[in-house]
Short mmCIF file of C-alpha atoms in Angstrom, two decimals:
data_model
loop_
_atom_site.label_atom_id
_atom_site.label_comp_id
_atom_site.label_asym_id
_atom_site.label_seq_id
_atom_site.Cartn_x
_atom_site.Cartn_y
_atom_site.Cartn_z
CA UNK A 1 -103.33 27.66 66.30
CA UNK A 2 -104.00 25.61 69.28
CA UNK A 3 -101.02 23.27 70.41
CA UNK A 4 -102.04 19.81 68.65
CA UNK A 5 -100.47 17.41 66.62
CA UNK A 6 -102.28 14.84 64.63
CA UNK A 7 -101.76 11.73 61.71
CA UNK A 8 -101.27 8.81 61.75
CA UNK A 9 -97.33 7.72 62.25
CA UNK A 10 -95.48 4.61 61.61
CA UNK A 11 -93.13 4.22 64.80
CA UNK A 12 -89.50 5.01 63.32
CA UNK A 13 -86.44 5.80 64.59
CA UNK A 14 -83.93 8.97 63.53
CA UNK A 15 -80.38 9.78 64.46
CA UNK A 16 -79.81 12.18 67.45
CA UNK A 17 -78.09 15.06 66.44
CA UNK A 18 -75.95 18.02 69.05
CA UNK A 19 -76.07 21.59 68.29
CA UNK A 20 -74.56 22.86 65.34
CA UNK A 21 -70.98 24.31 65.12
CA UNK A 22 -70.70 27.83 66.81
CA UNK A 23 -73.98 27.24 68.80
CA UNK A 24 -73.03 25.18 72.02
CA UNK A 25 -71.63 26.18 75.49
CA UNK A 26 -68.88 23.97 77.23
CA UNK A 27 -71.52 21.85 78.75
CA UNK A 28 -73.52 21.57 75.98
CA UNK A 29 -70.10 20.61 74.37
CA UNK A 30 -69.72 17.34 76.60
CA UNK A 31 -73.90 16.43 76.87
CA UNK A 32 -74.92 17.06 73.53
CA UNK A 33 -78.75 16.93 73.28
CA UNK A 34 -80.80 15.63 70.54
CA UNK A 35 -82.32 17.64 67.96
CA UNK A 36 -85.51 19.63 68.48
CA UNK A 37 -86.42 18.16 64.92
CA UNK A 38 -84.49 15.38 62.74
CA UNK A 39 -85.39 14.44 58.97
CA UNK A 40 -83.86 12.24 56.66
CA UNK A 41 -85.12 11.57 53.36
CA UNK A 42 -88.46 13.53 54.12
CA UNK A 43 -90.64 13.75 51.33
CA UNK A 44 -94.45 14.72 50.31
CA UNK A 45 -96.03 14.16 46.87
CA UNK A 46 -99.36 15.69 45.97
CA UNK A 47 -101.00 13.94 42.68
CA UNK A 48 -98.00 14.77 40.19
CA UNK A 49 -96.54 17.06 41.67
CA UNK A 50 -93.23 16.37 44.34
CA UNK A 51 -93.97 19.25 46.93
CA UNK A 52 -91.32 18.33 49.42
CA UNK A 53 -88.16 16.47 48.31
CA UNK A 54 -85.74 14.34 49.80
CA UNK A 55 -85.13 16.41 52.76
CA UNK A 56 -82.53 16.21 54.73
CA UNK A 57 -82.08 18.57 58.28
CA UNK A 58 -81.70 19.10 62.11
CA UNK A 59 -83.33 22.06 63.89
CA UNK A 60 -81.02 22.56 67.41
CA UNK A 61 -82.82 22.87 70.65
CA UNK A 62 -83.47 25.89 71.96
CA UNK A 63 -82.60 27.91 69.01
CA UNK A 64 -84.61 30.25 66.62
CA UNK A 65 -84.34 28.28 63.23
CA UNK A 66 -85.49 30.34 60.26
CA UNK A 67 -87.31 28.77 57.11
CA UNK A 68 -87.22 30.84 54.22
CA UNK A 69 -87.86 30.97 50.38
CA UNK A 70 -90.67 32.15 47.95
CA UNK A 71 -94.33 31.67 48.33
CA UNK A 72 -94.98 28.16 47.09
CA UNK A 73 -91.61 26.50 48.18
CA UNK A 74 -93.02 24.20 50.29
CA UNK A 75 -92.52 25.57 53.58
CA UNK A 76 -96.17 25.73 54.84
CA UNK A 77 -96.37 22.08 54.08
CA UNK A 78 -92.85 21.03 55.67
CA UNK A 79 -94.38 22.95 58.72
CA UNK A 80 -97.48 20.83 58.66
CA UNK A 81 -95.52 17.50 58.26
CA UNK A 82 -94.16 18.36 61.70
CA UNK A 83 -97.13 18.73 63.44
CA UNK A 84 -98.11 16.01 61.99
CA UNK A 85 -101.13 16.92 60.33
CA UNK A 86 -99.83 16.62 56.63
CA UNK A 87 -101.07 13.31 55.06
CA UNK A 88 -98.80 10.86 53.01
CA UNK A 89 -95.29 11.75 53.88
CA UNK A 90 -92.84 9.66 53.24
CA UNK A 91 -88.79 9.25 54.82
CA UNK A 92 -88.00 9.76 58.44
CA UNK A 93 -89.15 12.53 60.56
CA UNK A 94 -88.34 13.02 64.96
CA UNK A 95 -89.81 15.86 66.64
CA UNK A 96 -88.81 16.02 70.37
CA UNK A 97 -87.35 12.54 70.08
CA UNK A 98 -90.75 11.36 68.80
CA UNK A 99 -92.40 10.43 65.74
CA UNK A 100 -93.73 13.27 64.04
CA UNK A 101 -97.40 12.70 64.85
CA UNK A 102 -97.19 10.99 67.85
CA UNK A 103 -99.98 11.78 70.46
CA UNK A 104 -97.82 12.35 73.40
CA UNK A 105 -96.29 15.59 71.46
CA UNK A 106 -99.86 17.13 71.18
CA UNK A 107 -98.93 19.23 74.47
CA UNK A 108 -95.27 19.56 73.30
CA UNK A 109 -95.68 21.75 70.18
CA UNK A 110 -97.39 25.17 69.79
CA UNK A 111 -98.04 26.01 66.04
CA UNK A 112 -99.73 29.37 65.04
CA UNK A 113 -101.07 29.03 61.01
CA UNK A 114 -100.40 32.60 58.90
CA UNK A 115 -104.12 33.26 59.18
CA UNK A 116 -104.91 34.35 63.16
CA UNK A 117 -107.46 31.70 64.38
CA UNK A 118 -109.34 33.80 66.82
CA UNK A 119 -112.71 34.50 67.89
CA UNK A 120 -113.54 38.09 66.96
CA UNK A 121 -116.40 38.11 69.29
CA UNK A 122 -114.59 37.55 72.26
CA UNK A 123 -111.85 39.78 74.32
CA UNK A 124 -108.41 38.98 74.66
CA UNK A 125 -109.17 36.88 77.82
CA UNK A 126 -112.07 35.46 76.65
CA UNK A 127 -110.45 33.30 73.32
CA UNK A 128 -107.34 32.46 75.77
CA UNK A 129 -109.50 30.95 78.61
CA UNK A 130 -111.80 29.54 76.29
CA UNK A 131 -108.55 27.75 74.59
CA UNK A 132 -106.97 26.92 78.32
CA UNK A 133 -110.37 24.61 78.95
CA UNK A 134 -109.44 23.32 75.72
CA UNK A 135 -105.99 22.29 77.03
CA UNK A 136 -106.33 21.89 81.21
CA UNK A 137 -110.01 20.82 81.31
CA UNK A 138 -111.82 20.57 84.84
CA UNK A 139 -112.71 22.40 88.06
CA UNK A 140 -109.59 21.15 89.77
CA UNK A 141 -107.66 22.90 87.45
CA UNK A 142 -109.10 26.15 87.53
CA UNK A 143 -106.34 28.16 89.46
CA UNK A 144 -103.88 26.72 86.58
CA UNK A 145 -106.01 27.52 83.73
CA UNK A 146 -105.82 31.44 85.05
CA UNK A 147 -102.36 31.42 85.95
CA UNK A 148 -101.71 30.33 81.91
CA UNK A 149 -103.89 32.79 80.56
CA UNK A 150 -102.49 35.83 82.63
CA UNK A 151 -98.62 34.46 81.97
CA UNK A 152 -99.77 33.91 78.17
CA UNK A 153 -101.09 37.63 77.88
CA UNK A 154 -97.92 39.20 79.59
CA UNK A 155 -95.63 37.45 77.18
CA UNK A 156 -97.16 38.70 74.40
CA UNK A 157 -97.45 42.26 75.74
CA UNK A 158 -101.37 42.74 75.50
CA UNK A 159 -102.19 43.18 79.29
CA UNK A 160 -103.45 46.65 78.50
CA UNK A 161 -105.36 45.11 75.76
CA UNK A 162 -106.96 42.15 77.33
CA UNK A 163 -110.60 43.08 77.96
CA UNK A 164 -110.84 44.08 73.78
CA UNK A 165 -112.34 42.62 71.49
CA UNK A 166 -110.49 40.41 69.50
CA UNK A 167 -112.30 41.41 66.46
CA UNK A 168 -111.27 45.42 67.17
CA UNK A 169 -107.34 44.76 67.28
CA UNK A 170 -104.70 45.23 64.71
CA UNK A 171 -103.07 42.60 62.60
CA UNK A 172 -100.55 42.76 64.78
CA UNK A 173 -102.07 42.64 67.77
CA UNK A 174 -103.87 40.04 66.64
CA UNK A 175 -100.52 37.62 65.92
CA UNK A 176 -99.79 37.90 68.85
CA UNK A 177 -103.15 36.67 70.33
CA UNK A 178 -102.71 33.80 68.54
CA UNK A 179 -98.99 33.66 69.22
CA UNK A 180 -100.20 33.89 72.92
CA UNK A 181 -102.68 30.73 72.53
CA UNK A 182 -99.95 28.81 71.39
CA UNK A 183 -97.91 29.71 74.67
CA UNK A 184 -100.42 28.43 77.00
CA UNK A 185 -99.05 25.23 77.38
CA UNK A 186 -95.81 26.07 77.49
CA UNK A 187 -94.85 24.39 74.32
CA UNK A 188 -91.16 22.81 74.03
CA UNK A 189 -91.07 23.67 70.30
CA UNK A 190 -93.01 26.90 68.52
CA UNK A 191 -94.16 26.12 64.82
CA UNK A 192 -95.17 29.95 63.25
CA UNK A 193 -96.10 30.03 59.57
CA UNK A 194 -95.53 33.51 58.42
CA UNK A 195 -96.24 35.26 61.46
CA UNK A 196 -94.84 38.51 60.33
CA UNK A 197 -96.68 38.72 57.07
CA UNK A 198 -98.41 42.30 56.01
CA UNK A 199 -96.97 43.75 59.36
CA UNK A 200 -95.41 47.07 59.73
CA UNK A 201 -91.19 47.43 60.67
CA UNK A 202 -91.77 47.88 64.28
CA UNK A 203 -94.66 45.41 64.87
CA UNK A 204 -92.80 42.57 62.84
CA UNK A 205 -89.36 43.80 65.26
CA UNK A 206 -91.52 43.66 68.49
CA UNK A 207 -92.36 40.01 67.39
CA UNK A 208 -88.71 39.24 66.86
CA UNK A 209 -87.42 40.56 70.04
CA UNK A 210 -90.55 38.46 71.59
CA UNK A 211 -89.16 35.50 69.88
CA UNK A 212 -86.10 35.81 71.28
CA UNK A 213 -87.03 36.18 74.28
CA UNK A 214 -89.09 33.36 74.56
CA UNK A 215 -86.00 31.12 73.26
CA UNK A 216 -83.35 32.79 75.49
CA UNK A 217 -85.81 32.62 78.48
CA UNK A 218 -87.81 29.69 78.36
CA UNK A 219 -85.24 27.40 76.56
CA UNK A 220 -88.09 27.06 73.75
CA UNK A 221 -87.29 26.08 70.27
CA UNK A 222 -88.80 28.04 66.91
CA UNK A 223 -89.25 27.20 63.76
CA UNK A 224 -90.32 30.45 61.88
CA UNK A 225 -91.25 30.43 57.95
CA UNK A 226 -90.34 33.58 56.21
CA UNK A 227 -90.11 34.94 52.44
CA UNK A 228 -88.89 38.14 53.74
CA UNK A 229 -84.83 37.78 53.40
CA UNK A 230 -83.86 40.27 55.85
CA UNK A 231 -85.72 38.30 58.76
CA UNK A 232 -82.59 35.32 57.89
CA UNK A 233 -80.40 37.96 59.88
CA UNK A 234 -82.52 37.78 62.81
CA UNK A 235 -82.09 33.47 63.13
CA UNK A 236 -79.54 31.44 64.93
CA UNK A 237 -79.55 28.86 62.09
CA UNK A 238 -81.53 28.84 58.07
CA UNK A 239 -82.85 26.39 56.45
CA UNK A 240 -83.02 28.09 52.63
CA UNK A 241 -85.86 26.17 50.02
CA UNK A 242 -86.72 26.41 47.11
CA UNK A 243 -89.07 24.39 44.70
CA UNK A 244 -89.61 21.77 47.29
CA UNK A 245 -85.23 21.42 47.76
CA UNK A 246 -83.05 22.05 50.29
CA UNK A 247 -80.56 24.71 49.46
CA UNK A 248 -78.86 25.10 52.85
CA UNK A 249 -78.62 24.56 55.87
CA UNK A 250 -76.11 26.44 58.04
CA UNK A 251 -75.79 29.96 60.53
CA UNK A 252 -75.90 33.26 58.67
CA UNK A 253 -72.86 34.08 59.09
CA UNK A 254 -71.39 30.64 57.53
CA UNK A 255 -74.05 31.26 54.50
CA UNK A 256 -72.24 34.87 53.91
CA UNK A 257 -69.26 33.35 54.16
CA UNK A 258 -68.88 30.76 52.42
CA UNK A 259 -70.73 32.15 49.28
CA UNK A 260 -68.65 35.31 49.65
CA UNK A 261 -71.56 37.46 49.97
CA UNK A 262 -72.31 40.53 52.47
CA UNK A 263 -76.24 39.15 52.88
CA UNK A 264 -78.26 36.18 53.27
CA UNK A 265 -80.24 37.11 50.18
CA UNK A 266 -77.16 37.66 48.27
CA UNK A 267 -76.65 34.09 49.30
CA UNK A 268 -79.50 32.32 48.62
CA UNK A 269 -79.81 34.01 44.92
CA UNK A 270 -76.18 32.66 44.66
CA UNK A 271 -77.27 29.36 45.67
CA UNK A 272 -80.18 29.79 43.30
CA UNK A 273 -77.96 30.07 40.65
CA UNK A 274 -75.83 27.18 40.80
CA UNK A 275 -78.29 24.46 41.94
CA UNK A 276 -79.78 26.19 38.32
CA UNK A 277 -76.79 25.93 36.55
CA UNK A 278 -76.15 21.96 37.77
CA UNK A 279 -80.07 21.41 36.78
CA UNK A 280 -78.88 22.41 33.24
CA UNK A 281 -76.02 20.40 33.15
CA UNK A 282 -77.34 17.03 34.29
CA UNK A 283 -80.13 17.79 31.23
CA UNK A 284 -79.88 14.82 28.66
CA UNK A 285 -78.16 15.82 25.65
CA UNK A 286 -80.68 15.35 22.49
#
């Protein structure tokens, strides 16, 4: 949960890509910027078994970007080819305007795993300063290393929690301790696998409204994985999978639209359907 990247890259290039329709301002509109995240052709293989196929996607700067489907669509492992810890992957992949992998994004990218990776032994304070010597080592740097931990523990709300034990908070409280170790360096982009999973309708909206926040505020970019439909809503942009594919990748509202549906979900099953119903059709005839 630490902000770390790691693999080992070949050194290739990837288009730049602006914001998508309906999501720049006028200047924006004349200096487009590159792409938080470009892939082209992106693809994993485990054994047998294609896990990740032919991908093909921007995620816009500064933007909440939502990646949804079912449990065991890939997404977990398309979040781990970004950081660059997921082994073998094949086709094109920029993150920042960097190979995905590179060692000069390891301070760059923040990515919290579903499973909280804190120490239950220690307070609040305690795992984020240990985690800040991890990332700004040395006396000299002291005076920074508290001024992260105490802006860290604000953004996530737990001042009044800080001197806790880690080990003594909710699941949700929790999150957000590791949501807050991933903030210490001030990440450019925010990787989160899950982060809502097993919580309650007002912790999982107090982590939405945080996440928004941190975009409108800080100019950060999220990636957020999700199986939960109704979190789509809450996205500037989707990226829909399924079995390793791309179904979409557009703004809610263009989704809705242009499947003729009043939800996301209604959507995505639609989209379900027909990349079904071509499957069947390209089937050699016997």
């Amino acid at each position: 949960m630490m902000n770390y990247s790691a693999g080992d890259p070949a050194d290739r290039t990837g288009p730049a890509e602006a914001e998508p329709d309906g999501a720049t301002t006028p200047q924006e509109a004349t200096t487009p910027r590159e792409a938080a995240i470009a892939a082209h052709g992106l693809t994993v293989v485990r054994g047998d078994r294609t896990v990740l196929r032919d991908l093909d996607f921007t995620v816009p700067t500064g933007r909440i970007t939502g990646l949804l489907g079912p449990s065991g669509c890939g997404k977990s492992t398309l979040m781990r080819a970004i950081v660059g810890t997921q082994a073998k992957v094949d086709g094109t992949l920029r993150i920042l305007g960097r190979p995905a992998g590179d060692a000069a994004l390891r301070s760059r990218i923040g990515y919290v795993t579903q499973a909280p990776s804190v120490y239950d032994d220690l307070t609040v304070r305690q795992n984020l300063d240990y985690f800040a010597a991890v990332l700004l080592p040395g006396r000299a740097r002291r005076h920074e290393r508290r001024a992260a931990v105490d802006r860290a523990v604000d953004e996530v709300d737990l001042a009044s929690h800080a001197d806790s034990l880690a080990g003594r908070l909710s699941g949700g409280q929790r999150s957000r301790v590791s949501l807050a170790v991933a903030l210490l360096g001030t990440p450019e982009l925010l990787v989160l696998d899950e982060p809502t999973v097993g919580l309650d309708p007002v912790l999982r909206r107090d982590l939405w409204n945080l996440f928004h926040r941190i975009a409108a505020e800080r100019g950060t970019t999220l990636l957020v994985s999700s199986h939960v439909m109704d979190e789509a809503e809450r996205c500037h942009r989707l990226l829909l999978m399924r079995e390793g594919e791309l179904l979409a990748d557009d703004t809610p509202e263009n989704l809705r639209r242009r499947n003729d549906t009043a939800t996301v979900e209604e959507a995505f099953l639609h989209l379900v359907d027909a990349a079904a119903a071509r499957a069947a059709n390209e089937e050699p005839r016997t």
